[in-house]
Amino acid sequence: AAIAAARHPKPKIRAKQISNLWQTVSPVSCGVSCVILYCRMADASKPKMRTIYLYVPNIIGYLRVLMNCLAFAICFSHKEIFALLYFVSFVLDGVDGWFARKLNQVSTFGAVLDMVTDRISTACLLVTLTQVYRPGLIFLSLLALDIASHWLQMYSTFLSGKASHKDVKDSSSWLFRLYYGNRKFMAFCCVSCEVIFSDLCASIDEIFVVTMLMPVFL
């Protein structure tokens, strides 16, 4: 065995060969390691974004839809409960916007959900009023005005390339600038309109007190 080992000695790896091998492998392995480490750090630092359908303001929007459906289902049999549900849904319309700005959860889906919910709920309320008060032409006219005015405003915003229909800084109408530029005035107009409509439907005089006190809390 000793003679065989002497005849066939193990090949020796020279220091120069090791150096060349290290110079070849080291940059590649270090580069791969750096890429892997960077990817892991990026994944760790990236915030976990929940789907837009589970945003807090959008969940509030779903709740508004359910409340409106329940409200109009009992609008003729339980008018007081209808008025309460409708008014709470209207208040949540402002709450979801506050959460969207506070939590930085503003989304196109949420804006569309909010707009569609508002328009459908107002349309259903005006149609309900046509069944309570005859003739109902005035309420149908208000319904047409509501749909047409919002559609024209949104369409003009689209044509002008603005990001929001509330951007009326360059508008020539002082009423538009006052309505969209002053949040308190806008809130008072919206609350007054919705409360009067729901009051006409439910005939609850106490709701007018809320209308008068609302500017105090705004």
Backbone as JSON, one array per atom type, in Angstrom:
{
  "sequence": "AAIAAARHPKPKIRAKQISNLWQTVSPVSCGVSCVILYCRMADASKPKMRTIYLYVPNIIGYLRVLMNCLAFAICFSHKEIFALLYFVSFVLDGVDGWFARKLNQVSTFGAVLDMVTDRISTACLLVTLTQVYRPGLIFLSLLALDIASHWLQMYSTFLSGKASHKDVKDSSSWLFRLYYGNRKFMAFCCVSCEVIFSDLCASIDEIFVVTMLMPVFL",
  "N": [[0.84, -1.2, 0.0], [1.97, 1.17, 0.78], [3.88, 1.36, -1.16], [2.22, 1.64, -3.42], [0.99, 4.02, -2.87], [3.12, 5.66, -3.0], [3.73, 5.45, -5.66], [1.48, 6.56, -6.87], [0.91, 9.49, -6.13], [-1.18, 11.85, -4.32], [-2.76, 14.49, -6.06], [-1.5, 17.74, -5.72], [-2.93, 20.81, -4.76], [-2.15, 23.81, -5.88], [-1.25, 26.96, -4.41], [-1.64, 29.12, -6.04], [-3.61, 28.24, -7.79], [-5.77, 27.98, -6.05], [-6.12, 30.6, -5.34], [-6.85, 31.71, -7.8], [-9.25, 30.33, -8.21], [-10.77, 31.26, -6.06], [-10.92, 33.97, -6.65], [-12.59, 33.82, -8.81], [-14.98, 32.58, -7.94], [-15.72, 33.96, -5.64], [-16.68, 36.74, -6.17], [-19.06, 36.15, -7.55], [-20.55, 34.56, -5.75], [-20.76, 36.35, -3.63], [-22.18, 38.39, -4.87], [-24.62, 37.11, -5.47], [-25.44, 36.51, -2.87], [-25.75, 39.08, -1.85], [-27.87, 40.01, -3.43], [-29.94, 38.26, -2.64], [-30.09, 38.92, 0.09], [-30.84, 41.62, -0.12], [-33.36, 41.39, -1.3], [-34.74, 40.07, 0.73], [-34.62, 41.99, 2.76], [-36.06, 44.03, 1.55], [-38.58, 42.86, 1.35], [-39.12, 42.62, 4.04], [-39.18, 45.25, 4.91], [-41.25, 46.3, 3.45], [-44.51, 47.52, 3.77], [-47.35, 45.72, 4.89], [-49.91, 45.63, 2.81], [-53.32, 45.82, 2.87], [-56.04, 44.49, 0.96], [-57.92, 46.67, -1.18], [-60.61, 46.33, -0.94], [-61.05, 45.77, 1.66], [-60.5, 48.01, 3.05], [-60.92, 50.35, 5.7], [-62.7, 52.67, 5.31], [-64.12, 51.67, 3.1], [-65.36, 49.43, 4.15], [-67.09, 50.7, 5.89], [-68.63, 51.87, 3.92], [-69.89, 49.58, 2.84], [-71.47, 48.94, 5.03], [-73.16, 51.14, 5.03], [-74.62, 50.66, 2.69], [-76.03, 48.33, 3.4], [-77.57, 49.33, 5.53], [-79.13, 51.23, 4.21], [-80.58, 49.58, 2.47], [-82.08, 48.1, 4.35], [-83.46, 50.2, 5.52], [-85.11, 51.27, 3.45], [-86.61, 49.04, 3.0], [-88.38, 48.98, 5.08], [-89.65, 51.37, 4.99], [-92.3, 52.22, 4.75], [-93.71, 50.84, 6.68], [-92.42, 51.18, 9.15], [-91.77, 54.1, 9.83], [-90.34, 55.8, 11.56], [-88.09, 54.29, 12.33], [-87.01, 53.96, 9.83], [-86.28, 56.63, 9.19], [-84.3, 57.04, 11.12], [-82.34, 55.09, 10.46], [-81.67, 55.92, 7.89], [-80.66, 58.46, 8.37], [-78.44, 57.91, 10.01], [-76.92, 56.46, 8.2], [-76.36, 58.51, 6.45], [-74.76, 60.16, 8.05], [-72.57, 58.48, 8.37], [-71.53, 58.75, 5.89], [-69.89, 60.96, 5.97], [-68.12, 60.09, 7.87], [-66.69, 57.95, 6.73], [-65.11, 59.25, 4.84], [-63.44, 60.73, 6.51], [-61.99, 58.7, 7.8], [-60.73, 57.65, 5.56], [-58.92, 59.66, 4.83], [-57.49, 59.89, 7.22], [-56.32, 57.37, 7.65], [-54.95, 57.09, 5.36], [-56.18, 55.71, 3.22], [-57.34, 56.18, 0.76], [-59.07, 55.51, -2.2], [-59.9, 54.75, -5.62], [-61.98, 52.96, -5.95], [-63.31, 53.24, -3.5], [-64.17, 55.9, -3.71], [-65.93, 55.73, -5.88], [-67.78, 53.89, -4.86], [-68.81, 55.4, -2.74], [-69.96, 57.59, -4.09], [-71.89, 56.31, -5.76], [-73.5, 55.07, -3.83], [-74.53, 57.32, -2.5], [-76.0, 58.58, -4.58], [-77.88, 56.62, -5.3], [-79.25, 56.19, -2.88], [-80.36, 58.73, -2.4], [-81.95, 58.93, -4.69], [-83.75, 56.79, -4.27], [-85.01, 57.73, -1.98], [-86.31, 60.06, -2.92], [-88.02, 58.92, -4.81], [-89.59, 57.42, -3.08], [-90.87, 59.5, -1.74], [-92.53, 60.4, -3.74], [-94.55, 58.59, -3.57], [-95.68, 59.14, -1.18], [-96.53, 61.79, -1.15], [-98.81, 63.38, -3.21], [-99.47, 65.45, -6.06], [-96.44, 63.91, -7.29], [-94.62, 65.26, -8.87], [-92.79, 67.29, -8.29], [-90.85, 66.04, -6.73], [-89.86, 64.16, -8.51], [-88.75, 65.92, -10.32], [-86.72, 67.02, -8.74], [-85.21, 64.73, -8.45], [-84.34, 64.28, -11.09], [-82.83, 66.61, -11.37], [-80.82, 66.19, -9.45], [-79.44, 63.91, -10.43], [-78.67, 64.79, -13.0], [-77.13, 67.1, -12.45], [-74.96, 66.13, -10.93], [-73.88, 64.34, -12.76], [-73.13, 66.04, -14.88], [-71.24, 67.63, -13.57], [-69.26, 65.74, -12.88], [-68.57, 64.88, -15.44], [-67.6, 67.2, -16.65], [-65.4, 67.59, -15.03], [-63.88, 65.41, -15.8], [-63.34, 66.07, -18.48], [-61.81, 68.37, -18.17], [-59.55, 67.39, -17.06], [-59.03, 67.28, -14.36], [-58.24, 66.07, -11.06], [-60.15, 65.74, -9.1], [-63.66, 66.24, -8.62], [-64.24, 68.2, -6.91], [-62.48, 70.21, -7.18], [-62.62, 73.36, -7.76], [-61.35, 75.75, -8.1], [-60.73, 77.41, -10.25], [-63.21, 77.99, -11.19], [-65.9, 79.88, -12.57], [-68.18, 80.29, -11.21], [-69.45, 81.61, -8.3], [-70.97, 80.32, -6.44], [-70.33, 77.63, -6.7], [-67.66, 77.72, -5.87], [-68.02, 78.51, -3.24], [-69.53, 76.39, -2.22], [-67.96, 74.01, -2.56], [-65.59, 74.91, -1.53], [-65.89, 75.66, 1.12], [-66.1, 73.73, 3.8], [-67.86, 73.61, 5.99], [-70.12, 74.99, 5.14], [-70.85, 73.37, 3.0], [-71.36, 70.95, 4.34], [-73.53, 71.74, 5.94], [-75.46, 72.32, 3.99], [-75.8, 69.78, 2.78], [-76.63, 68.19, 4.96], [-78.98, 69.53, 5.73], [-80.58, 69.24, 3.44], [-80.87, 66.39, 3.22], [-82.04, 65.81, 5.68], [-84.45, 67.22, 5.59], [-85.74, 65.88, 3.49], [-85.93, 63.24, 4.56], [-87.44, 63.85, 6.77], [-89.83, 64.69, 5.64], [-90.66, 62.28, 4.68], [-90.9, 60.65, 6.94], [-92.18, 62.28, 8.74], [-91.27, 63.4, 11.18], [-90.94, 65.72, 13.52], [-88.89, 66.3, 15.26], [-86.49, 65.93, 14.01], [-85.78, 68.24, 12.74], [-84.58, 69.71, 14.7], [-82.05, 68.6, 14.89], [-81.01, 69.46, 12.49], [-80.75, 72.21, 12.95], [-78.92, 72.26, 15.01], [-76.65, 71.1, 13.97], [-74.65, 72.8, 12.64], [-73.36, 73.85, 14.87], [-71.79, 71.82, 15.92], [-70.13, 71.36, 13.83]],
  "CA": [[0.0, 0.0, 0.0], [2.87, 2.32, 0.84], [4.51, 1.49, -2.48], [1.21, 2.15, -4.35], [0.78, 5.44, -2.57], [4.28, 6.4, -3.48], [3.67, 5.5, -7.12], [0.36, 7.43, -7.3], [0.7, 10.52, -5.08], [-2.36, 12.7, -4.49], [-2.41, 15.77, -6.7], [-1.47, 18.88, -4.82], [-3.55, 22.03, -5.28], [-1.24, 24.91, -5.65], [-1.84, 28.17, -3.82], [-2.06, 30.01, -7.12], [-4.88, 27.73, -8.3], [-6.79, 28.32, -5.06], [-6.34, 32.04, -5.44], [-7.64, 31.97, -9.02], [-10.6, 29.82, -7.99], [-11.44, 32.17, -5.12], [-11.22, 35.21, -7.36], [-13.69, 33.57, -9.75], [-16.21, 32.21, -7.24], [-16.07, 34.91, -4.59], [-17.58, 37.82, -6.59], [-20.38, 35.62, -7.92], [-21.27, 34.17, -4.54], [-21.08, 37.57, -2.87], [-23.24, 39.1, -5.58], [-25.88, 36.38, -5.24], [-25.81, 36.7, -1.46], [-26.24, 40.46, -1.69], [-29.2, 40.11, -4.05], [-30.88, 37.56, -1.76], [-30.24, 39.72, 1.3], [-31.58, 42.83, -0.47], [-34.76, 41.01, -1.5], [-35.34, 39.78, 2.03], [-34.78, 43.26, 3.47], [-37.14, 44.77, 0.9], [-39.84, 42.25, 1.76], [-39.36, 42.9, 5.46], [-39.49, 46.67, 5.1], [-42.45, 46.66, 2.71], [-45.68, 47.4, 4.63], [-48.37, 44.78, 4.46], [-51.05, 46.38, 2.32], [-54.53, 45.03, 2.75], [-56.76, 44.74, -0.27], [-58.74, 47.88, -1.08], [-61.98, 45.97, -0.58], [-61.12, 45.66, 3.11], [-60.18, 49.29, 3.67], [-61.91, 50.76, 6.71], [-63.78, 53.46, 4.72], [-64.94, 50.85, 2.22], [-66.22, 48.61, 5.01], [-68.17, 51.61, 6.29], [-69.5, 51.98, 2.75], [-70.74, 48.39, 2.78], [-72.45, 49.09, 6.1], [-74.15, 52.12, 4.56], [-75.48, 49.99, 1.71], [-76.94, 47.44, 4.14], [-78.5, 50.16, 6.29], [-80.08, 51.82, 3.27], [-81.48, 48.51, 2.03], [-83.01, 47.83, 5.44], [-84.3, 51.39, 5.74], [-86.15, 51.37, 2.43], [-87.48, 47.87, 3.1], [-89.4, 49.22, 6.11], [-89.94, 52.81, 4.97], [-93.74, 52.47, 4.88], [-94.25, 50.19, 7.87], [-91.77, 51.74, 10.34], [-91.19, 55.34, 9.31], [-89.37, 56.36, 12.49], [-86.85, 53.52, 12.2], [-86.47, 54.31, 8.51], [-85.62, 57.93, 9.27], [-83.09, 56.89, 11.93], [-81.35, 54.35, 9.69], [-81.23, 56.74, 6.76], [-79.84, 59.57, 8.87], [-77.16, 57.34, 10.46], [-76.18, 56.17, 6.98], [-75.88, 59.79, 5.92], [-73.65, 60.59, 8.91], [-71.43, 57.63, 8.04], [-70.96, 59.24, 4.64], [-68.79, 61.84, 6.34], [-67.15, 59.34, 8.68], [-65.79, 57.16, 5.89], [-64.13, 60.15, 4.26], [-62.46, 61.08, 7.55], [-61.11, 57.54, 7.96], [-59.91, 57.5, 4.35], [-57.81, 60.61, 4.91], [-56.7, 59.65, 8.43], [-55.57, 56.12, 7.5], [-54.35, 57.08, 4.02], [-56.81, 54.6, 2.49], [-58.13, 56.75, -0.33], [-59.03, 54.66, -3.38], [-60.92, 55.02, -6.64], [-63.13, 52.11, -5.64], [-64.04, 53.87, -2.4], [-64.84, 57.11, -4.2], [-67.07, 55.31, -6.7], [-68.76, 53.3, -3.94], [-69.43, 56.49, -1.99], [-70.8, 58.36, -5.0], [-73.03, 55.49, -6.18], [-74.38, 54.91, -2.66], [-75.23, 58.6, -2.29], [-76.97, 58.85, -5.64], [-78.97, 55.64, -5.25], [-80.05, 56.42, -1.67], [-81.16, 59.94, -2.63], [-82.97, 58.6, -5.7], [-84.78, 55.97, -3.62], [-85.76, 58.58, -1.06], [-87.2, 60.92, -3.7], [-89.07, 58.06, -5.37], [-90.49, 57.12, -1.96], [-91.68, 60.7, -1.48], [-93.59, 60.49, -4.76], [-95.65, 57.73, -3.14], [-96.27, 59.7, 0.03], [-97.17, 63.06, -1.49], [-99.31, 63.48, -4.59], [-98.65, 64.82, -7.11], [-95.02, 63.81, -6.96], [-93.79, 65.8, -9.94], [-91.7, 68.1, -7.74], [-89.78, 65.15, -6.28], [-89.25, 63.62, -9.72], [-87.91, 66.99, -10.87], [-85.52, 67.07, -7.91], [-84.42, 63.54, -8.78], [-83.67, 64.55, -12.36], [-81.82, 67.64, -11.12], [-79.72, 65.59, -8.7], [-78.66, 63.04, -11.31], [-78.08, 65.57, -14.09], [-76.1, 68.02, -11.95], [-73.77, 65.36, -10.56], [-73.28, 63.79, -13.98], [-72.47, 67.13, -15.6], [-70.06, 68.04, -12.81], [-68.24, 64.7, -13.03], [-68.13, 64.84, -16.83], [-66.77, 68.38, -16.87], [-64.13, 67.33, -14.35], [-63.14, 64.48, -16.66], [-62.88, 66.79, -19.67], [-60.79, 69.35, -17.8], [-58.36, 66.68, -16.61], [-58.82, 67.47, -12.92], [-58.23, 64.83, -10.29], [-61.34, 65.67, -8.25], [-64.75, 67.12, -9.04], [-64.34, 69.28, -5.93], [-61.49, 71.22, -7.51], [-63.34, 74.41, -8.5], [-60.64, 77.0, -7.85], [-60.8, 78.27, -11.43], [-64.6, 78.08, -11.64], [-66.44, 81.23, -12.62], [-69.38, 80.34, -10.37], [-69.13, 81.86, -6.89], [-71.69, 79.34, -5.63], [-69.51, 76.43, -6.72], [-66.48, 77.94, -5.02], [-68.47, 78.54, -1.85], [-70.02, 75.07, -1.83], [-66.86, 73.05, -2.45], [-64.46, 75.51, -0.83], [-66.19, 75.81, 2.54], [-66.61, 72.44, 4.26], [-68.99, 73.78, 6.9], [-71.28, 75.34, 4.33], [-71.2, 72.18, 2.24], [-71.96, 70.0, 5.27], [-74.83, 72.24, 6.34], [-76.39, 72.14, 2.86], [-76.08, 68.36, 2.6], [-77.42, 67.72, 6.1], [-80.31, 70.15, 5.67], [-81.32, 68.62, 2.35], [-81.22, 65.01, 3.54], [-82.94, 65.79, 6.84], [-85.78, 67.66, 5.14], [-86.34, 64.79, 2.72], [-86.3, 62.15, 5.46], [-88.51, 64.35, 7.64], [-91.06, 64.65, 4.85], [-91.08, 60.89, 4.54], [-91.25, 60.07, 8.24], [-92.99, 63.24, 9.49], [-90.75, 63.51, 12.55], [-90.56, 67.12, 13.68], [-87.69, 66.45, 16.06], [-85.29, 65.88, 13.18], [-85.4, 69.6, 12.4], [-83.69, 70.19, 15.75], [-80.71, 68.17, 14.51], [-80.57, 70.34, 11.41], [-80.37, 73.51, 13.49], [-77.77, 72.12, 15.9], [-75.5, 70.53, 13.27], [-73.54, 73.74, 12.44], [-72.65, 74.1, 16.13], [-70.79, 70.77, 16.09], [-69.21, 71.39, 12.7]],
  "C": [[0.87, 1.25, 0.0], [3.53, 2.54, -0.5], [3.54, 2.07, -3.49], [0.98, 3.63, -4.13], [1.94, 6.27, -3.06], [4.26, 6.54, -4.98], [2.6, 6.49, -7.62], [0.09, 8.48, -6.22], [-0.54, 11.37, -5.39], [-1.97, 14.03, -5.11], [-2.5, 16.91, -5.7], [-2.08, 20.1, -5.49], [-2.66, 23.19, -4.9], [-1.98, 26.13, -5.1], [-2.34, 29.12, -4.89], [-3.4, 29.59, -7.7], [-6.03, 28.09, -7.34], [-7.14, 29.8, -5.16], [-7.18, 32.38, -6.66], [-9.08, 31.51, -8.85], [-11.39, 30.74, -7.08], [-11.83, 33.48, -5.81], [-12.38, 35.05, -8.33], [-15.01, 33.37, -9.02], [-16.66, 33.3, -6.29], [-16.98, 36.04, -5.06], [-18.98, 37.34, -6.93], [-21.2, 35.29, -6.69], [-21.66, 35.39, -3.71], [-22.2, 38.35, -3.54], [-24.59, 38.44, -5.37], [-26.36, 36.58, -3.82], [-26.38, 38.09, -1.22], [-27.63, 40.63, -2.27], [-30.25, 39.46, -3.16], [-31.15, 38.38, -0.5], [-31.07, 40.97, 1.03], [-33.07, 42.52, -0.64], [-35.46, 40.75, -0.18], [-35.57, 41.06, 2.82], [-35.91, 44.08, 2.87], [-38.49, 44.21, 1.29], [-40.17, 42.57, 3.2], [-39.77, 44.34, 5.68], [-40.77, 47.09, 4.4], [-43.67, 46.49, 3.61], [-46.69, 46.43, 4.04], [-49.64, 45.55, 4.11], [-52.25, 45.45, 2.21], [-55.23, 45.39, 1.45], [-57.7, 45.92, -0.1], [-60.17, 47.56, -0.68], [-62.16, 45.85, 0.92], [-60.63, 46.93, 3.8], [-61.3, 49.68, 4.63], [-63.02, 51.63, 6.1], [-64.67, 52.67, 3.79], [-65.85, 49.92, 3.01], [-67.38, 49.45, 5.54], [-69.14, 51.81, 5.14], [-70.41, 50.79, 2.59], [-71.84, 48.47, 3.84], [-73.54, 50.07, 5.71], [-75.13, 51.49, 3.58], [-76.5, 49.1, 2.41], [-77.98, 48.24, 4.91], [-79.54, 50.79, 5.38], [-81.07, 50.78, 2.76], [-82.52, 48.2, 3.09], [-83.97, 48.99, 5.64], [-85.43, 51.45, 4.72], [-87.07, 50.15, 2.41], [-88.61, 48.09, 4.1], [-89.88, 50.67, 6.1], [-91.42, 53.12, 5.14], [-94.33, 51.89, 6.15], [-93.68, 50.77, 9.17], [-91.03, 53.02, 9.94], [-90.14, 55.93, 10.24], [-88.03, 55.64, 12.39], [-86.18, 53.8, 10.86], [-85.69, 55.62, 8.57], [-84.31, 57.83, 10.05], [-81.99, 56.19, 11.14], [-80.79, 55.2, 8.54], [-80.31, 57.86, 7.24], [-78.48, 59.07, 9.35], [-76.29, 57.0, 9.25], [-75.6, 57.44, 6.37], [-74.7, 60.31, 6.74], [-72.39, 59.78, 8.61], [-70.78, 58.03, 6.72], [-69.81, 60.21, 4.9], [-67.71, 61.12, 7.13], [-66.18, 58.56, 7.8], [-64.74, 58.03, 5.2], [-63.05, 60.54, 5.25], [-61.48, 59.93, 7.75], [-60.2, 57.36, 6.75], [-58.71, 58.44, 4.38], [-56.91, 60.31, 6.1], [-55.8, 58.43, 8.26], [-54.87, 56.02, 6.15], [-54.87, 55.89, 3.2], [-57.77, 55.14, 1.43], [-57.97, 55.87, -1.56], [-60.13, 55.06, -4.35], [-62.17, 54.2, -6.38], [-63.97, 52.72, -4.53], [-64.79, 55.1, -2.84], [-66.07, 56.76, -5.03], [-68.17, 54.71, -5.82], [-69.52, 54.38, -3.19], [-70.4, 57.27, -2.88], [-72.05, 57.59, -5.4], [-74.02, 55.31, -5.04], [-75.17, 56.18, -2.4], [-76.33, 58.81, -3.31], [-78.15, 57.89, -5.57], [-79.85, 55.89, -4.03], [-80.92, 57.66, -1.83], [-82.26, 59.69, -3.64], [-84.1, 57.78, -5.09], [-85.64, 56.8, -2.69], [-86.74, 59.47, -1.82], [-88.32, 60.13, -4.35], [-90.07, 57.68, -4.29], [-91.4, 58.3, -1.67], [-92.77, 60.88, -2.53], [-94.78, 59.62, -4.41], [-96.35, 58.26, -1.9], [-97.06, 60.96, -0.28], [-97.56, 63.05, -2.96], [-99.77, 64.9, -4.87], [-97.17, 64.87, -6.77], [-94.1, 64.37, -8.01], [-92.61, 66.59, -9.4], [-90.53, 67.22, -7.3], [-89.09, 64.47, -7.47], [-88.34, 64.65, -10.39], [-86.62, 67.13, -10.07], [-84.61, 65.88, -8.18], [-83.66, 63.76, -10.08], [-82.57, 65.59, -12.19], [-80.6, 67.06, -10.42], [-78.83, 64.75, -9.61], [-77.94, 63.86, -12.38], [-76.94, 66.47, -13.6], [-74.82, 67.28, -11.58], [-73.08, 64.79, -11.81], [-72.53, 64.87, -14.74], [-71.2, 67.58, -14.89], [-68.92, 67.03, -12.96], [-67.69, 64.68, -14.46], [-67.24, 66.04, -17.15], [-65.42, 68.24, -16.19], [-63.25, 66.42, -15.19], [-62.56, 65.2, -17.87], [-61.75, 67.77, -19.35], [-59.51, 68.7, -17.29], [-58.06, 66.84, -15.13], [-58.91, 66.13, -12.2], [-59.5, 64.65, -9.47], [-62.4, 66.64, -8.76], [-64.95, 68.28, -8.06], [-63.3, 70.39, -6.17], [-62.14, 72.28, -8.4], [-62.66, 75.76, -8.28], [-60.74, 77.96, -9.03], [-62.22, 78.39, -11.98], [-65.08, 79.52, -11.59], [-67.68, 81.4, -11.74], [-68.99, 80.54, -8.91], [-69.82, 80.84, -5.99], [-70.92, 78.02, -5.58], [-68.31, 76.58, -5.8], [-66.86, 77.96, -3.55], [-68.85, 77.14, -1.37], [-68.87, 74.08, -1.61], [-65.66, 73.61, -1.69], [-64.65, 75.64, 0.67], [-66.85, 74.52, 3.04], [-67.84, 72.58, 5.15], [-70.26, 74.12, 6.13], [-71.77, 74.14, 3.53], [-71.9, 71.15, 3.13], [-73.35, 70.44, 5.69], [-75.86, 72.05, 5.23], [-76.78, 70.68, 2.69], [-76.97, 67.83, 3.72], [-78.83, 68.26, 6.03], [-81.16, 69.48, 4.6], [-81.79, 67.22, 2.71], [-82.21, 64.94, 4.7], [-84.35, 66.21, 6.43], [-86.47, 66.55, 4.36], [-86.8, 63.66, 3.62], [-87.41, 62.57, 6.4], [-89.85, 64.34, 6.9], [-91.59, 63.23, 4.73], [-91.56, 60.31, 5.85], [-92.12, 60.97, 9.09], [-92.58, 63.29, 10.95], [-90.23, 64.93, 12.72], [-89.24, 67.28, 14.42], [-86.42, 66.48, 15.21], [-84.84, 67.28, 12.81], [-84.47, 70.19, 13.46], [-82.25, 69.82, 15.42], [-80.15, 69.07, 13.42], [-80.08, 71.68, 11.95], [-79.11, 73.42, 14.36], [-76.52, 71.65, 15.17], [-74.38, 71.54, 13.05], [-72.74, 74.02, 13.7], [-71.52, 73.09, 16.3], [-69.81, 70.72, 14.93], [-68.16, 72.48, 12.9]]
}
